[in-house]
Amino acid sequence: MKIHREGFASIALTFLVLALINAAVFYWSSPVAGYWVLAVSVILFLFIVSFFRVPRREHTFGTTQVIAPADGKVVVIEETYEPEYFKDKRLQVSIFMSPANVHVNRNPISGEVKLSQYHAGKYLVAWHPKSSTENERHTVVIEQNGNAILVRQIAGALARRIVNYLKAGDQVTQNEEMGFIKFGSRVDIYLPVGTKVDVTINQLVRGGQTIIANI
């Protein structure tokens, strides 16, 4: 396991703040209070560190397979209208990422990036039906052999920073890092209608490993 580069500043800031708090408590309060604050601080610090973890894992590859772009739980599988790029009906598969999940986002397929667009927005809870169109989000479209899929990173009530590394025209490889979302959120995938989906509602998936669908 390693720590993602997006976490270096957050981890350093957390350590500094907790160190100052503990120093003040130990200086101004009783030893018992100091040890309690120290215990809570250690737990909080380890949680922040674990949030930015990047575990070592064997990835799944397939030219016709769409691989999960994120860890989390499948919360939506439905046909819906996609208004930003395709402007027609698509099959939407949504993965909810809790704060305890790994938050690296990966390319679900290889191909050419046709669109990479950031949108400012609200911070509704990630499972809200309107979060896909009203929350802060970043949309990426990747095309492979004439098949295009859309991946949308969506900020939630806690997630206030979406990072995306792709730009239009890039040639990307399946399972390489696409971006990172801090502190819990959601990733939507839009597939052609009629695509065979290999996951079910409430199924737990792993980014880079679980096969979402075949196209």
mmCIF file with all atom_site columns, N, CA and C in Angstrom, residues 19 24 46 59 63 79 101 173 180 183 196 198:
data_model
loop_
_atom_site.group_PDB
_atom_site.id
_atom_site.type_symbol
_atom_site.label_atom_id
_atom_site.label_alt_id
_atom_site.label_comp_id
_atom_site.label_asym_id
_atom_site.label_entity_id
_atom_site.label_seq_id
_atom_site.pdbx_PDB_ins_code
_atom_site.Cartn_x
_atom_site.Cartn_y
_atom_site.Cartn_z
_atom_site.occupancy
_atom_site.B_iso_or_equiv
_atom_site.pdbx_formal_charge
_atom_site.auth_seq_id
_atom_site.auth_comp_id
_atom_site.auth_asym_id
_atom_site.auth_atom_id
_atom_site.pdbx_PDB_model_num
ATOM 1  N N  . ALA A 1 19  ? -0.920  18.055 16.516  1.00 0.00 ? 19  ALA A N  1
ATOM 2  C CA . ALA A 1 19  ? 0.250   18.232 17.375  1.00 0.00 ? 19  ALA A CA 1
ATOM 3  C C  . ALA A 1 19  ? 0.108   19.481 18.239  1.00 0.00 ? 19  ALA A C  1
ATOM 4  N N  . ALA A 1 24  ? -1.014  21.833 23.554  1.00 0.00 ? 24  ALA A N  1
ATOM 5  C CA . ALA A 1 24  ? -1.760  22.768 24.405  1.00 0.00 ? 24  ALA A CA 1
ATOM 6  C C  . ALA A 1 24  ? -2.480  22.036 25.532  1.00 0.00 ? 24  ALA A C  1
ATOM 7  N N  . LEU A 1 46  ? -4.960  8.430  11.824  1.00 0.00 ? 46  LEU A N  1
ATOM 8  C CA . LEU A 1 46  ? -4.905  7.185  11.065  1.00 0.00 ? 46  LEU A CA 1
ATOM 9  C C  . LEU A 1 46  ? -6.052  7.105  10.055  1.00 0.00 ? 46  LEU A C  1
ATOM 10 N N  . HIS A 1 59  ? -5.222  -5.817 -11.296 1.00 0.00 ? 59  HIS A N  1
ATOM 11 C CA . HIS A 1 59  ? -6.300  -5.211 -12.069 1.00 0.00 ? 59  HIS A CA 1
ATOM 12 C C  . HIS A 1 59  ? -6.842  -6.168 -13.129 1.00 0.00 ? 59  HIS A C  1
ATOM 13 N N  . THR A 1 63  ? -10.735 -5.802 -23.537 1.00 0.00 ? 63  THR A N  1
ATOM 14 C CA . THR A 1 63  ? -11.048 -4.814 -24.569 1.00 0.00 ? 63  THR A CA 1
ATOM 15 C C  . THR A 1 63  ? -12.549 -4.560 -24.703 1.00 0.00 ? 63  THR A C  1
ATOM 16 N N  . GLU A 1 79  ? -32.125 3.136  -17.043 1.00 0.00 ? 79  GLU A N  1
ATOM 17 C CA . GLU A 1 79  ? -32.072 3.929  -18.267 1.00 0.00 ? 79  GLU A CA 1
ATOM 18 C C  . GLU A 1 79  ? -32.486 5.351  -17.930 1.00 0.00 ? 79  GLU A C  1
ATOM 19 N N  . ASN A 1 101 ? -14.042 4.209  1.804   1.00 0.00 ? 101 ASN A N  1
ATOM 20 C CA . ASN A 1 101 ? -13.577 3.560  0.581   1.00 0.00 ? 101 ASN A CA 1
ATOM 21 C C  . ASN A 1 101 ? -12.252 4.137  0.090   1.00 0.00 ? 101 ASN A C  1
ATOM 22 N N  . THR A 1 173 ? -5.243  4.505  -20.915 1.00 0.00 ? 173 THR A N  1
ATOM 23 C CA . THR A 1 173 ? -5.217  3.057  -20.759 1.00 0.00 ? 173 THR A CA 1
ATOM 24 C C  . THR A 1 173 ? -6.143  2.641  -19.622 1.00 0.00 ? 173 THR A C  1
ATOM 25 N N  . PHE A 1 180 ? -9.259  11.731 -8.565  1.00 0.00 ? 180 PHE A N  1
ATOM 26 C CA . PHE A 1 180 ? -9.411  11.461 -7.130  1.00 0.00 ? 180 PHE A CA 1
ATOM 27 C C  . PHE A 1 180 ? -10.518 12.364 -6.604  1.00 0.00 ? 180 PHE A C  1
ATOM 28 N N  . PHE A 1 183 ? -13.014 12.630 0.343   1.00 0.00 ? 183 PHE A N  1
ATOM 29 C CA . PHE A 1 183 ? -14.004 12.500 1.409   1.00 0.00 ? 183 PHE A CA 1
ATOM 30 C C  . PHE A 1 183 ? -15.407 12.107 0.954   1.00 0.00 ? 183 PHE A C  1
ATOM 31 N N  . LYS A 1 196 ? -24.959 -5.196 -21.660 1.00 0.00 ? 196 LYS A N  1
ATOM 32 C CA . LYS A 1 196 ? -25.086 -6.234 -20.640 1.00 0.00 ? 196 LYS A CA 1
ATOM 33 C C  . LYS A 1 196 ? -24.337 -5.807 -19.381 1.00 0.00 ? 196 LYS A C  1
ATOM 34 N N  . ASP A 1 198 ? -23.022 -6.449 -15.569 1.00 0.00 ? 198 ASP A N  1
ATOM 35 C CA . ASP A 1 198 ? -22.586 -7.603 -14.776 1.00 0.00 ? 198 ASP A CA 1
ATOM 36 C C  . ASP A 1 198 ? -22.604 -7.356 -13.274 1.00 0.00 ? 198 ASP A C  1
#
